[in-house]
Each structure stands twice: as structure tokens, then as C-alpha cells.
Coordinates of C-alpha atoms in Angstrom, one line a residue:
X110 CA -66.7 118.3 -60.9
X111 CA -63.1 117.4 -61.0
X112 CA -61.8 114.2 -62.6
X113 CA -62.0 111.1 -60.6
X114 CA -59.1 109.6 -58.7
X115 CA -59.7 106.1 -59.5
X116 CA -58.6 102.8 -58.7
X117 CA -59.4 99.4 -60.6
X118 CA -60.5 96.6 -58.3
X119 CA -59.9 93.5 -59.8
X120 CA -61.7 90.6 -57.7
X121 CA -61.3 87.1 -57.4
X122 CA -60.2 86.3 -61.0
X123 CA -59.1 82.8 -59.7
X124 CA -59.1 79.5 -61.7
X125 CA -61.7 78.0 -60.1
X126 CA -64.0 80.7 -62.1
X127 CA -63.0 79.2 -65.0
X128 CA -63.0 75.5 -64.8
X129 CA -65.0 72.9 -62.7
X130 CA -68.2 73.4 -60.3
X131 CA -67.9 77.2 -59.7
X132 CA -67.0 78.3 -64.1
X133 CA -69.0 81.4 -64.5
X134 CA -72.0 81.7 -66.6
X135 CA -73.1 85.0 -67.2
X136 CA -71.8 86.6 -69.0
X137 CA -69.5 83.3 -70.2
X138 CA -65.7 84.1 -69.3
X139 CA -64.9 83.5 -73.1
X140 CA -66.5 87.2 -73.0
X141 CA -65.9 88.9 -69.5
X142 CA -62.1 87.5 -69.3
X143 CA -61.1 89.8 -72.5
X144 CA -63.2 92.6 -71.2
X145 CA -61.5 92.6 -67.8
X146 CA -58.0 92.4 -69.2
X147 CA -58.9 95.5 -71.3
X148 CA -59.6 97.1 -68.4
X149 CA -56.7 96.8 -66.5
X150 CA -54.7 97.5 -69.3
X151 CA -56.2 101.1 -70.1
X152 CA -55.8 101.6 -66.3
X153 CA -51.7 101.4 -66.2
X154 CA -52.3 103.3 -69.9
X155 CA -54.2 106.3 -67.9
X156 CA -52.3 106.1 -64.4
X157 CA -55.2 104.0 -62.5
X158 CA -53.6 101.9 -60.1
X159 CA -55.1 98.2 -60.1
X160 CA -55.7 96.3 -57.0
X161 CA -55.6 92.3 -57.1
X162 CA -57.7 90.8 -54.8
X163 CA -57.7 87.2 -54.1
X164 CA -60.1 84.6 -52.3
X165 CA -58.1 82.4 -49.4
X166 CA -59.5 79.8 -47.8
X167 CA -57.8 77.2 -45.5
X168 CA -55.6 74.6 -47.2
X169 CA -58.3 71.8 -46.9
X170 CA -61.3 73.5 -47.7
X171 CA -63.1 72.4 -51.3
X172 CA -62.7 75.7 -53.1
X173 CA -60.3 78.4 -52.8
X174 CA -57.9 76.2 -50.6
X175 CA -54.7 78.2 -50.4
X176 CA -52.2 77.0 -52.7
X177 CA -54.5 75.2 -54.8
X178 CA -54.9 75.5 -58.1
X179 CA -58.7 76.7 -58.0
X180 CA -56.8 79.5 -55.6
X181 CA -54.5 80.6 -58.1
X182 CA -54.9 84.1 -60.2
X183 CA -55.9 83.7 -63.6
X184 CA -52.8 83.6 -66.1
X185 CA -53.6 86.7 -67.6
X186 CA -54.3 88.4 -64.3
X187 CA -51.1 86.8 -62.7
X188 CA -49.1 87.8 -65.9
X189 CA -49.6 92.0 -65.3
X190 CA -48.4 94.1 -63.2
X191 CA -50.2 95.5 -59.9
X192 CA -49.8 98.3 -57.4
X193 CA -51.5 96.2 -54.5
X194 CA -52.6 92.4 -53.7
X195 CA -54.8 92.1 -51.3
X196 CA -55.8 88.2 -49.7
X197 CA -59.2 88.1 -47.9
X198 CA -61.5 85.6 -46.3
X199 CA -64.5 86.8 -46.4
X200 CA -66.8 88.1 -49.7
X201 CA -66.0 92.0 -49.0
X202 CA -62.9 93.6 -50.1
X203 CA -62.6 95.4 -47.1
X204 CA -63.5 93.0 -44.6
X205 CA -60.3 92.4 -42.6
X206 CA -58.4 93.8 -45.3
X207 CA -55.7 96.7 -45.5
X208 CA -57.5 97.9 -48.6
X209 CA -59.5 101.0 -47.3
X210 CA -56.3 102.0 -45.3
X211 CA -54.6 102.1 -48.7
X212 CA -56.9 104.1 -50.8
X213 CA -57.5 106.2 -48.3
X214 CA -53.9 107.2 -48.3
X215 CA -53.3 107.6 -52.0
X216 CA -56.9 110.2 -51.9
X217 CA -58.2 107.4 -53.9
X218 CA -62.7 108.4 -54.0
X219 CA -63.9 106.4 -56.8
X220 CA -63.4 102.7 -56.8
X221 CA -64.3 100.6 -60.2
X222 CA -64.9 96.4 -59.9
X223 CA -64.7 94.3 -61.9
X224 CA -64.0 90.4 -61.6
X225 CA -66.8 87.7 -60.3
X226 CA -68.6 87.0 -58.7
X227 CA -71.1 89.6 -59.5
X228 CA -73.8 88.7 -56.8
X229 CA -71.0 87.5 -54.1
X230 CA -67.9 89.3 -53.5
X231 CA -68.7 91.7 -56.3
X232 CA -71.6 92.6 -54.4
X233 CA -70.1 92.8 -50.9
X234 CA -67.6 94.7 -52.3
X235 CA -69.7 97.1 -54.2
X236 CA -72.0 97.9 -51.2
X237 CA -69.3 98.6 -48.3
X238 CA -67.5 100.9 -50.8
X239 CA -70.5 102.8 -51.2
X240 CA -70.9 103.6 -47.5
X241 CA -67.8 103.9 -46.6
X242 CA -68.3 107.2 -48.9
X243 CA -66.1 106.3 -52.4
X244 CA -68.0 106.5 -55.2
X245 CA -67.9 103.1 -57.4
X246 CA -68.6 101.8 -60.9
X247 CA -69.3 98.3 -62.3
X248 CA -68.1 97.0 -65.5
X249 CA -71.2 94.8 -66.2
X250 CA -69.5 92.6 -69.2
X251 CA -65.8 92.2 -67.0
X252 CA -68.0 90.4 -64.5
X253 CA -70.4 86.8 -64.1
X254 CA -72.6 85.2 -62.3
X255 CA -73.4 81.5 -61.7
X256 CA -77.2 79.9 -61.5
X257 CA -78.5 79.3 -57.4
X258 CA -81.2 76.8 -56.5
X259 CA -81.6 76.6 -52.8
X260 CA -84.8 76.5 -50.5
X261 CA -85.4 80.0 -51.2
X262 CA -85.8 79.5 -55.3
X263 CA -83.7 79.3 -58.0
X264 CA -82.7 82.1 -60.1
X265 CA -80.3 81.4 -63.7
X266 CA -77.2 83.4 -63.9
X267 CA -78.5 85.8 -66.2
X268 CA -80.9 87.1 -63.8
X269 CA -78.9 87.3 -61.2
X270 CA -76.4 89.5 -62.7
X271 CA -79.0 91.8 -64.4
X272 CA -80.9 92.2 -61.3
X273 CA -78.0 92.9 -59.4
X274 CA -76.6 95.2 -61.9
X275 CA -80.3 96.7 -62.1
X276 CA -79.8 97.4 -58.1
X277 CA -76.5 98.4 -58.2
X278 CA -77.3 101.1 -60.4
X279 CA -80.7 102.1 -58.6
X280 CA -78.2 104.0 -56.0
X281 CA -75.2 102.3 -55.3
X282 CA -72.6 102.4 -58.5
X283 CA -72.6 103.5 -61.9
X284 CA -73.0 100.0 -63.7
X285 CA -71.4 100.4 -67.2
X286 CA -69.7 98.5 -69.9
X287 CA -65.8 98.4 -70.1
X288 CA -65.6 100.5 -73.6
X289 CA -67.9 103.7 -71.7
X290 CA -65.6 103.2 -68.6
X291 CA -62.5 103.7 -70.9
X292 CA -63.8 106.5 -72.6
X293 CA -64.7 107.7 -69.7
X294 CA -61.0 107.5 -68.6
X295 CA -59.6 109.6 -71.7
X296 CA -62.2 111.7 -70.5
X297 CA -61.6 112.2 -67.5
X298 CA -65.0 112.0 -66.6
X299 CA -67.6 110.9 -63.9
X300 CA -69.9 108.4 -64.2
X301 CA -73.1 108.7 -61.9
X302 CA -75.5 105.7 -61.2
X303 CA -79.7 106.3 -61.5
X304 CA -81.1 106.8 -58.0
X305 CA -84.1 104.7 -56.4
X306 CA -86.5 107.1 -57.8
X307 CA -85.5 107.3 -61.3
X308 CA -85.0 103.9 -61.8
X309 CA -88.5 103.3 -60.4
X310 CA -90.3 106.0 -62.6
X311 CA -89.1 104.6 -65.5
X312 CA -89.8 101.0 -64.5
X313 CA -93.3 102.3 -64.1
X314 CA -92.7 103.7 -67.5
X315 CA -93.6 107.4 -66.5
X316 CA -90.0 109.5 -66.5
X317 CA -90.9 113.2 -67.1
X318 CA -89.4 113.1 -70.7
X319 CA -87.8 111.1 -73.3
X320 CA -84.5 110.2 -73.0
X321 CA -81.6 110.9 -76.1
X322 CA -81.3 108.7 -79.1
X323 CA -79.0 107.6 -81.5
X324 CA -80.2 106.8 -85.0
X325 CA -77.7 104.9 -86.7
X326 CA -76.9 105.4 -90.6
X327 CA -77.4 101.6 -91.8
X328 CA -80.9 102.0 -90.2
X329 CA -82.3 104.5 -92.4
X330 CA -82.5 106.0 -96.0
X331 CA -82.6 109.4 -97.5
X332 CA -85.0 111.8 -95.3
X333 CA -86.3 109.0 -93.0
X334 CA -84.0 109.8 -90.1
X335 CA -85.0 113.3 -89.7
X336 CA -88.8 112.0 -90.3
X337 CA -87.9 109.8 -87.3
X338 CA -87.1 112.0 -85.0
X339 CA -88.5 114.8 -83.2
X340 CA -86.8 117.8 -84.9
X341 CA -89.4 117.7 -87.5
X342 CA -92.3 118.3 -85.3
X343 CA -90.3 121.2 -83.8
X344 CA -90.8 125.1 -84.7
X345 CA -88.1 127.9 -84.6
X346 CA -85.6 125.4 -86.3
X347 CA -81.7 127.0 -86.8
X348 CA -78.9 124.9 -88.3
X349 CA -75.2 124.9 -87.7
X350 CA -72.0 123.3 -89.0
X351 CA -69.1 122.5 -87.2
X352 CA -65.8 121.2 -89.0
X353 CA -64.0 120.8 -85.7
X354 CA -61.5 118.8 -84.4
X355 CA -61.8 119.8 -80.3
X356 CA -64.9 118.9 -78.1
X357 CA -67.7 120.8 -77.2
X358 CA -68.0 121.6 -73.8
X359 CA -70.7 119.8 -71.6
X360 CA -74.1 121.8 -71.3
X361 CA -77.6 121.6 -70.8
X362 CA -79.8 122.3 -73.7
X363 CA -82.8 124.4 -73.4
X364 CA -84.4 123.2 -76.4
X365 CA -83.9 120.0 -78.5
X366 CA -81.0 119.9 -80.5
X367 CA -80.4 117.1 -83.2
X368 CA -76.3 116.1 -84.2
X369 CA -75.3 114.5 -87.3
X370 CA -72.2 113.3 -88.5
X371 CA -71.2 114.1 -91.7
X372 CA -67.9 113.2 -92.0
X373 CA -65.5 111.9 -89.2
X374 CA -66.0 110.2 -86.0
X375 CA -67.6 111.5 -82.9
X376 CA -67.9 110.0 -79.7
X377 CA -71.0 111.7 -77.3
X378 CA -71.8 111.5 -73.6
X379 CA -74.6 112.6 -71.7
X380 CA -76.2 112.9 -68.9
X381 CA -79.6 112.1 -67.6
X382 CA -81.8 111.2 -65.2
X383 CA -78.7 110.5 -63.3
X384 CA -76.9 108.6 -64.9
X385 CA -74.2 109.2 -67.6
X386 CA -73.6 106.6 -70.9
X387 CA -71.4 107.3 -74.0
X388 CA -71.7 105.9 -77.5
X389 CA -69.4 106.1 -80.9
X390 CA -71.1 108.2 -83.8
X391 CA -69.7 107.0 -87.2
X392 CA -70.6 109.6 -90.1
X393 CA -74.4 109.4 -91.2
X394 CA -75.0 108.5 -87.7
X395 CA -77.1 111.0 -85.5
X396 CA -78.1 111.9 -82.1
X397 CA -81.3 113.5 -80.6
X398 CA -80.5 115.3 -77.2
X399 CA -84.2 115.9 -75.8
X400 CA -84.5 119.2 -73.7
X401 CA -82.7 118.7 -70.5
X402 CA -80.3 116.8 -71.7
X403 CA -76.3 117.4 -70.1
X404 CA -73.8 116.4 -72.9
X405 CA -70.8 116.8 -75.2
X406 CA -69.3 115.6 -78.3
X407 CA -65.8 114.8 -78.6
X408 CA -64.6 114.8 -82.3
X409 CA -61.9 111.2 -82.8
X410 CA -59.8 113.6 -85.0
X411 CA -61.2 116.1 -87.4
X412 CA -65.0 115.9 -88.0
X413 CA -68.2 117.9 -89.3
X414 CA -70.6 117.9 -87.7
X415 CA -74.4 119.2 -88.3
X416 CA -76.3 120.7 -86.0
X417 CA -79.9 121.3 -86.2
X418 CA -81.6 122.9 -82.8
X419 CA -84.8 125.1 -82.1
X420 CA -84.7 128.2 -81.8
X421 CA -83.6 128.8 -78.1
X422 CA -81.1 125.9 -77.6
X423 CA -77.3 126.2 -76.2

């Protein structure tokens, strides 16, 4: 698969997020705020071009009222540059919007939001970008949620943006947090969301096999790592070492295969069960890859690395 052409969506980052009736809960903008920036930064650093989008609502309306101060960007959004602005008036992105014209026209097929709110204009934005046939991501923790109570229930704003994180990545976008998505960038890499089977097998708590581990090296002593995984109930067992400083490229193992870092720095990401994640190995630190499992290690400079598979593996 070739590298994503990406584009950053950055919605509704407006001051009325961040002070008065409408401030964001979850996750508090003392947390997603820094996120976000982060993101748009490492999206001019790899090329991404970052869209601003901005709510508009007439000028006496009680939220959003153009040329308000609730209406206004956020400083720090404001503050950077930006290959597009779009103004809209309804919750979707799209909706009445040049902003599917324009990424069409710049071959633009994977579209990454971030912003608030997650269950609003997040949402609306999420789901039309899906059908309209771009693929799209979610930076979970660069976006919030506020608490609803209306004659329908009452939900906090925790639970509303887990549950629509949980459904976003049942099928419609990869939901992931903004450190995988800029790895994924130096990557250049393609993150998949679960599909509405998956994510209901394992729900039911009956996926067909177990999915990879890290074990980190402040959690164990000595021999207890390998006694806690499941190379030591495995037969046929060869061992490799690899002083390397270039990444492995992505397979699929045949058999199980167990990495540990010895010295250096590693970052790994794989695939499963449709979806992909990353995480940052630190030496002592290892990582179980059950059979099945798509993946590839990317040394942070020079590292060794110890590989211990059965007999069989790639």
C-alpha cells in the first residue's frame, strides 16, 4: 500500500471551547490543546497540508456569533500557518463547504480530525468523509467532549467521547493518539480502523487469538519476563541478534516470535485484527508478536536487538 496523501483537519478550535458554557471536558483542553498543536506542527514538518475550519453563526446568535469572541480561533490555532480556512454553518465539514472540492483537487484520500467537538462536528465530519470514500483518522486526545442531559438521558463527557471513539473505530476511522499518528507520519504508514465484526468479537471476548504484548523492563526482574510470556511454552525455539540501525520490513509471522531490546531504542508497529497501533521500546523492554501478527521494528538510531522465534517463523 502506498503512503497516504494526508490532510490535517483542524475543527472548530474556537474560544468558546475554552471558556464559558460550551469549555470542553473530556479530555480537559489543558491536555487536548497541546496535543492538537503538536499535530499541526509535525504536519507542516512532513508536508501535510492543515485545513482550519471554523463554526459561523449569525451575529446575534448566543454561541459562535460571527465576530464574537466565542467565534474566534484559538490563539495558538490563529497564530500558525494554514493551507486552507474553511467557514461553515452547519456540524459537517463538507456541508456547504468548498472543502471536498479542494481535496479532491490536491489527490488528497486520507483525511485526519482533530479539534472538538468529538460527538458534534467531529462526528459529522468523520462520518461524511467516510462515504464520500477518503479514508480518515481521529486523534482521540487532540479532541473533547462535553456532558448532555436532555429527555433522552444524560451521558458525562467521558462516555461520550469513548463511545464515539469506540464507534468510530468499529468501521469508520482509525481512532489513535497523536504520538502513533506522528510516527505514523515519519512512517509513512497507514493506519486502518477495527471493522464491526472485530470490534464485536472481542467485546464478546472471543477474537480467534491473542493479540501482541509489550512487557516493559521496570515491570519485571531477571527471568520473569520470558516466564511471562508465551515463548517459554513454545518448542522448536531459534534465537537471533540484530545490531542494526535500519528497520525491518513489515511481515507476517508464521510462528510466534518474541523481540527484546538490548541496547538502543526501537519503535514497533503492527497490525491486527484490523487495526494498526505503534509503541516505543526502551532497552530491556520486549515485545510478543503472536502468530498472525503484521509488523516491523524501526531502530531510533543504532540498536540490538534479540530475537527469539520458533522454529518456522519469518
Amino acid at each position: 500500500m502506498s503512503a497516504p496523501r494526508r490532510a490535517l483537519l483542524v475543527i472548530d478550535v474556537q474560544n468558546a471551547y475554552f471558556s464559558g458554557p460550551l469549555r470542553i471536558a473530556h479530555p480537559p483542553v489543558s491536555e487536548s490543546l497541546p496535543n492538537l498543536v503538536r499535530a499541526i506542527d509535525a504536519a507542516h514538518a512532513h508536508g501535510v497540508p492543515v485545513v482550519v475550519i471554523q463554526h459561523t453563526t449569525v451575529v446575534d446568535a448566543p454561541v459562535f456569533a460571527e465576530g464574537s469572541d466565542g467565534w474566534a480561533l484559538h490563539p495558538q490555532v490563529a497564530a500558525r500557518p494554514r493551507e486552507h480556512h474553511v467557514l461553515k454553518a452547519r456540524p459537517s465539514a463538507f456541508a456547504g463547504t468548498d472543502l471536498a472540492a479542494w481535496l479532491a483537487a490536491r489527490d488528497i484520500d486520507t483525511v485526519t480530525v482533530v479539534g472538538y467537538m468529538t460527538h458534534n462536528c467531529n462526528a459529522s465530519s468523520v462520518f461524511e468523509a467516510f462515504h464520500r470514500g477518503l479514508r480518515v483518522e481521529v486523534l482521540a486526545d487532540a479532541s473533547g467532549a462535553l456532558a448532555y442531559a436532555n429527555a433522552a438521558g444524560q451521558a458525562s463527557a467521558e462516555e461520550i467521547h469513548r463511545v464515539f471513539s469506540v464507534v468510530f473505530h468499529s468501521n469508520f476511522a482509525a481512532v489513535v493518539s497523536t504520538e502513533a499518528w506522528i510516527a505514523a507520519l515519519q512512517a509513512g504508514q497507514t493506519l486502518q480502523p477495527y471493522n464491526v465484526l472485530s470490534s464485536h468479537q472481542r467485546a464478546r471476548g472471543d477474537t480467534a487469538s491473542p493479540t501482541p504484548t509489550v512487557v516493559r523492563s521496570r515491570d519485571f526482574t531477571g527471568t520473569r519476563a520470558w516466564e511471562a510470556l508465551p515463548i517459554a511454552r513454545l518448542d522448536g525455539v531459534g534465537v537471533r541478534l540484530h545490531w542494526t540501525d535500519q528497520p525491518y520490513v513489515w511481515h507476517v509471522n508464521d510462528g510466534q516470535e518474541i523481540f527484546a531490546v538490548l541496547d538502543g531504542r526501537v519503535r514497533m508497529h503492527w497490525r491486527r485484527h484490523g487495526t494498526e497501533q505503534t509503541a516505543l521500546l526502551e532497552t530491556g523492554d520486549v515485545f510478543h508478536a503472536p502468530e498472525g501478527t503484521e509488523h516491523v521494528a524501526h531502530p531510533q538510531g543504532a540498536a540490538r536487538i534479540l530475537v527469539i522465534e520458533r522454529e518456522g517463523s519469518l
